[in-house]
Coordinates of C-alpha atoms in Angstrom, one line a residue:
M1 CA -85.2 -56.2 29.9
G2 CA -85.7 -52.4 30.8
V3 CA -85.0 -50.7 34.0
L4 CA -88.5 -51.0 35.5
Q5 CA -88.0 -55.0 35.2
L6 CA -84.5 -55.3 36.3
T7 CA -85.4 -53.2 39.4
L8 CA -88.1 -55.7 40.3
I9 CA -86.7 -58.6 39.8
G10 CA -83.2 -56.9 42.2
T11 CA -86.1 -55.9 44.8
A12 CA -86.6 -60.0 45.3
W13 CA -83.0 -60.3 45.5
V14 CA -82.0 -57.3 48.0
L15 CA -85.1 -58.4 50.2
L16 CA -83.8 -62.2 50.4
N17 CA -80.5 -61.6 51.2
I18 CA -80.8 -58.8 53.8
H19 CA -83.0 -60.8 55.5
L20 CA -80.6 -63.6 55.5
W21 CA -78.1 -61.5 56.9
W22 CA -80.9 -59.8 59.3
W23 CA -81.4 -64.0 60.6
M24 CA -77.4 -63.9 61.0
Y25 CA -78.0 -60.9 63.1
L26 CA -80.6 -62.4 65.3
R27 CA -78.2 -65.7 65.8
T28 CA -75.4 -63.3 66.7
G29 CA -76.5 -60.6 68.0
K30 CA -74.1 -58.8 65.6
L31 CA -75.5 -55.5 63.8
G32 CA -72.7 -55.2 61.8
M33 CA -74.0 -58.2 59.6
V34 CA -75.8 -55.7 57.4
D35 CA -72.5 -54.9 55.9
V36 CA -71.9 -58.4 54.7
G37 CA -75.5 -58.4 53.1
W38 CA -74.6 -54.7 51.8
G39 CA -71.4 -56.0 49.6
L40 CA -73.3 -59.2 48.4
G41 CA -76.0 -57.2 47.6
L42 CA -75.0 -54.6 45.7
G43 CA -72.3 -57.3 43.8
G44 CA -75.6 -59.6 43.4
L45 CA -77.3 -56.5 41.3
A46 CA -74.3 -56.1 39.4
V47 CA -74.0 -59.9 38.2
L48 CA -78.2 -60.0 38.0
Y49 CA -78.5 -57.0 35.8
A50 CA -75.2 -58.1 33.7
A51 CA -77.0 -61.4 33.4
L52 CA -80.8 -59.9 32.3
G53 CA -79.3 -57.0 30.3
E54 CA -79.9 -56.4 27.0
G55 CA -76.7 -54.4 26.0
S56 CA -73.3 -54.5 24.8
L57 CA -72.0 -57.9 25.7
V58 CA -68.3 -55.9 27.0
L59 CA -70.2 -53.6 29.1
R60 CA -72.4 -56.5 31.0
V61 CA -69.0 -58.4 31.3
A62 CA -67.5 -55.3 33.1
V63 CA -70.4 -54.6 35.1
A64 CA -70.3 -58.4 36.4
L65 CA -66.4 -58.9 37.0
M66 CA -66.0 -55.2 38.2
F67 CA -68.7 -54.2 41.0
G68 CA -69.9 -58.6 41.6
G69 CA -66.0 -58.8 42.4
H70 CA -66.2 -55.7 44.4
G71 CA -69.2 -57.0 46.4
L72 CA -67.9 -60.0 46.8
R73 CA -64.2 -58.8 48.1
L74 CA -66.3 -56.4 50.9
A75 CA -68.3 -59.1 51.8
L76 CA -65.5 -61.3 52.9
H77 CA -63.5 -58.8 54.3
I78 CA -66.2 -57.9 56.6
G79 CA -67.2 -61.3 57.2
R80 CA -63.7 -62.7 57.8
R81 CA -63.8 -60.1 60.6
L82 CA -67.2 -60.2 62.1
F83 CA -67.0 -64.3 62.3
S84 CA -63.6 -64.8 64.0
E85 CA -64.0 -61.9 66.3
K86 CA -66.1 -61.8 69.3
G87 CA -67.3 -58.1 69.4
D88 CA -69.5 -56.7 67.0
D89 CA -68.0 -54.0 64.5
P90 CA -67.4 -50.6 66.6
R91 CA -69.2 -48.6 65.0
Y92 CA -72.5 -50.6 65.4
A93 CA -71.8 -50.8 68.7
V94 CA -72.4 -46.9 68.7
I95 CA -75.3 -47.4 66.9
R96 CA -76.7 -50.0 69.0
D97 CA -76.3 -47.5 72.0
N98 CA -78.0 -45.6 71.1
W99 CA -81.1 -47.7 69.6
K100 CA -81.6 -49.3 73.5
E101 CA -84.8 -48.8 73.2
H102 CA -87.1 -50.7 70.6
L103 CA -83.2 -51.9 69.9
T104 CA -84.8 -55.3 67.3
L105 CA -87.8 -53.1 65.8
K106 CA -85.2 -50.3 64.8
A107 CA -82.6 -52.8 63.5
Y108 CA -85.1 -54.5 61.2
G109 CA -85.5 -51.1 59.9
F110 CA -82.3 -50.5 59.3
Y111 CA -81.5 -53.3 57.6
L112 CA -84.6 -52.8 55.1
A113 CA -83.1 -49.5 54.4
Q114 CA -80.2 -50.8 53.6
A115 CA -81.9 -52.8 51.0
G116 CA -83.9 -50.1 49.7
L117 CA -80.2 -48.3 49.4
Q118 CA -79.1 -50.8 47.3
L119 CA -81.8 -50.4 44.9
I120 CA -81.4 -46.7 44.6
L121 CA -77.5 -46.8 44.4
A122 CA -77.9 -50.0 41.7
L123 CA -79.4 -47.9 39.1
P124 CA -76.7 -47.0 37.0
F125 CA -76.1 -50.6 36.6
A126 CA -79.4 -51.3 35.1
W127 CA -78.8 -48.2 32.5
I128 CA -75.2 -49.2 31.7
V129 CA -76.0 -52.7 30.9
G130 CA -78.8 -51.2 28.2
R131 CA -76.2 -49.5 26.3
A132 CA -75.4 -50.9 23.2
H133 CA -71.9 -49.4 22.4
W134 CA -68.4 -48.6 24.5
L135 CA -67.8 -45.2 24.9
W136 CA -64.8 -43.0 25.4
I137 CA -66.4 -42.1 28.9
D138 CA -66.4 -46.1 29.7
L139 CA -62.6 -46.4 29.6
I140 CA -62.2 -43.6 32.2
A141 CA -64.7 -44.5 33.9
V142 CA -63.4 -48.4 34.4
A143 CA -59.7 -46.7 35.5
V144 CA -61.5 -44.9 38.4
V145 CA -62.9 -48.0 39.5
I146 CA -59.5 -49.9 39.3
V147 CA -57.9 -47.0 41.3
A148 CA -60.9 -47.0 43.7
W149 CA -60.9 -50.7 44.0
S150 CA -56.6 -50.7 44.5
G151 CA -56.8 -48.0 47.0
E152 CA -59.7 -49.5 48.9
A153 CA -58.2 -53.4 49.3
L154 CA -54.8 -51.4 49.7
A155 CA -56.4 -49.6 53.1
D156 CA -58.1 -52.4 54.3
R157 CA -54.6 -54.3 54.3
Q158 CA -52.7 -51.9 55.6
L159 CA -55.5 -51.3 58.6
R160 CA -55.8 -55.1 59.3
L161 CA -52.0 -55.4 59.4
F162 CA -51.5 -52.6 61.8
R163 CA -54.1 -53.9 64.0
Q164 CA -52.1 -57.2 64.2
T165 CA -48.9 -56.0 64.9
S166 CA -49.6 -52.7 67.0
P167 CA -53.1 -53.8 68.5
G168 CA -55.0 -50.7 70.5
R169 CA -52.7 -48.0 68.3
V170 CA -53.9 -45.1 66.0
C171 CA -53.2 -46.3 63.0
N172 CA -51.6 -43.7 60.4
V173 CA -49.2 -45.6 58.5
G174 CA -49.5 -45.9 54.6
L175 CA -52.8 -44.3 52.9
W176 CA -54.2 -43.5 56.9
R177 CA -51.1 -40.8 56.8
Y178 CA -52.9 -39.0 54.9
S179 CA -57.1 -39.6 55.6
R180 CA -58.4 -41.0 58.9
H181 CA -60.9 -43.0 56.3
P182 CA -58.8 -43.8 53.3
N183 CA -61.0 -46.6 52.7
Y184 CA -64.3 -44.8 53.0
F185 CA -62.8 -42.3 50.3
F186 CA -62.2 -45.0 47.7
E187 CA -65.6 -47.0 48.1
W188 CA -67.0 -43.6 47.2
L189 CA -64.6 -43.3 44.2
I190 CA -66.5 -46.7 43.2
W191 CA -69.7 -44.8 42.7
V192 CA -68.1 -41.7 41.0
G193 CA -66.8 -44.5 38.3
V194 CA -70.2 -46.2 38.2
A195 CA -71.7 -42.4 37.6
L196 CA -69.1 -41.5 34.5
A197 CA -70.2 -44.8 33.0
A198 CA -73.8 -44.1 33.3
T199 CA -73.9 -40.9 32.7
P200 CA -74.4 -41.1 28.4
E201 CA -78.0 -42.9 29.5
S202 CA -79.1 -40.7 32.7
G203 CA -77.2 -37.8 34.8
W204 CA -79.5 -39.3 37.5
G205 CA -76.5 -42.0 37.7
W206 CA -75.1 -39.1 40.1
L207 CA -77.1 -39.5 42.6
S208 CA -75.6 -42.5 43.6
P209 CA -71.8 -41.5 44.3
I210 CA -74.0 -38.1 46.2
M211 CA -75.9 -40.4 48.4
M212 CA -73.1 -42.6 49.1
L213 CA -70.8 -39.6 50.4
F214 CA -74.1 -38.1 52.6
F215 CA -73.7 -41.6 54.1
L216 CA -70.1 -42.2 54.8
L217 CA -69.8 -38.5 55.8
F218 CA -72.8 -38.1 58.1
V219 CA -74.4 -41.3 58.7
T220 CA -73.2 -44.9 59.1
G221 CA -69.7 -44.3 58.2
I222 CA -67.3 -41.6 59.8
P223 CA -69.5 -40.3 62.7
P224 CA -69.9 -43.6 64.4
A225 CA -66.8 -45.0 63.3
E226 CA -65.0 -41.6 65.0
A227 CA -67.0 -42.2 67.9
S228 CA -65.5 -45.7 69.2
S229 CA -62.3 -44.7 67.7
V230 CA -62.1 -41.4 70.6
R231 CA -63.9 -43.6 73.1
S232 CA -61.1 -46.6 72.7
K233 CA -58.0 -44.6 72.2
G234 CA -58.8 -41.0 73.9
D235 CA -56.4 -38.1 73.3
A236 CA -54.4 -40.3 71.1
Y237 CA -57.4 -40.6 68.2
R238 CA -58.0 -36.8 69.0
D239 CA -54.0 -35.9 68.3
Y240 CA -54.8 -38.0 64.9
Q241 CA -57.9 -36.1 64.0
S242 CA -55.8 -32.6 64.2
V243 CA -53.2 -33.3 61.8
T244 CA -54.9 -35.7 59.4
S245 CA -57.7 -34.9 56.8
A246 CA -61.0 -36.9 57.7
F247 CA -62.0 -38.2 54.2
F248 CA -59.9 -36.7 50.7
P249 CA -56.6 -37.4 51.2
L250 CA -54.3 -34.7 52.0
P251 CA -50.8 -34.2 53.2
P252 CA -50.9 -34.3 57.6
K253 CA -50.9 -30.9 59.4
R254 CA -47.5 -32.2 61.1
S255 CA -45.5 -35.3 60.2
K256 CA -46.2 -37.4 63.1
E257 CA -44.7 -41.2 64.0
T258 CA -47.0 -44.3 65.1
I259 CA -49.5 -42.1 67.4
P260 CA -49.2 -43.6 70.8
T261 CA -52.6 -44.6 72.6
S262 CA -51.6 -43.2 76.1

């Protein structure tokens, strides 16, 4: 099955999936439900393309397990928080405040845009599952994805545990000492691995990490997350911003203990 056919089938999947989570948003009022749909949408595309692809069985199984598993982990991580807490994701609370007029219409457009982005980002999956043989670059890609997946899971766990033991404080321990958003960095690194694996078929696979980087740095990632953190933690978070890299993990400008909220 070719890339066009896979994409058409994938379109049906992402539209069905995103409308399910749109319905959940209407029921709960939590705009962050889109992120659960994001993880399940991309993970589902990986599994779907792997099942329908006609290339190497090893490559198809690798795509299904690695990226299907990643999407499921992401959806479960976000969903557990959204369903267990009363409020919305703070990032989306900021976005929702900016969309006071015609909120429902803008939110629906946002959900549909997420579905479209999933299709574009998943194009490398379609190229990979159509390839007949493993190549040396696939080993590098797998290593990058494993490191990235492990790093993102560790960053999420560190933040969750910190919030349980030190609620209301700024997390600057573990990976969060070197990046204000290590989870975003490793999420982006996963797509670098995807692009590497897709390179033998098409250099256009690099569009995925480029797009992901743009949205994380300038749209739905860091800007609303930082606006929410500054609003809730004030000078403590500004102090954290002054010493810690925003995205790429780097040594802090000066050593500090956990930054207090006041």
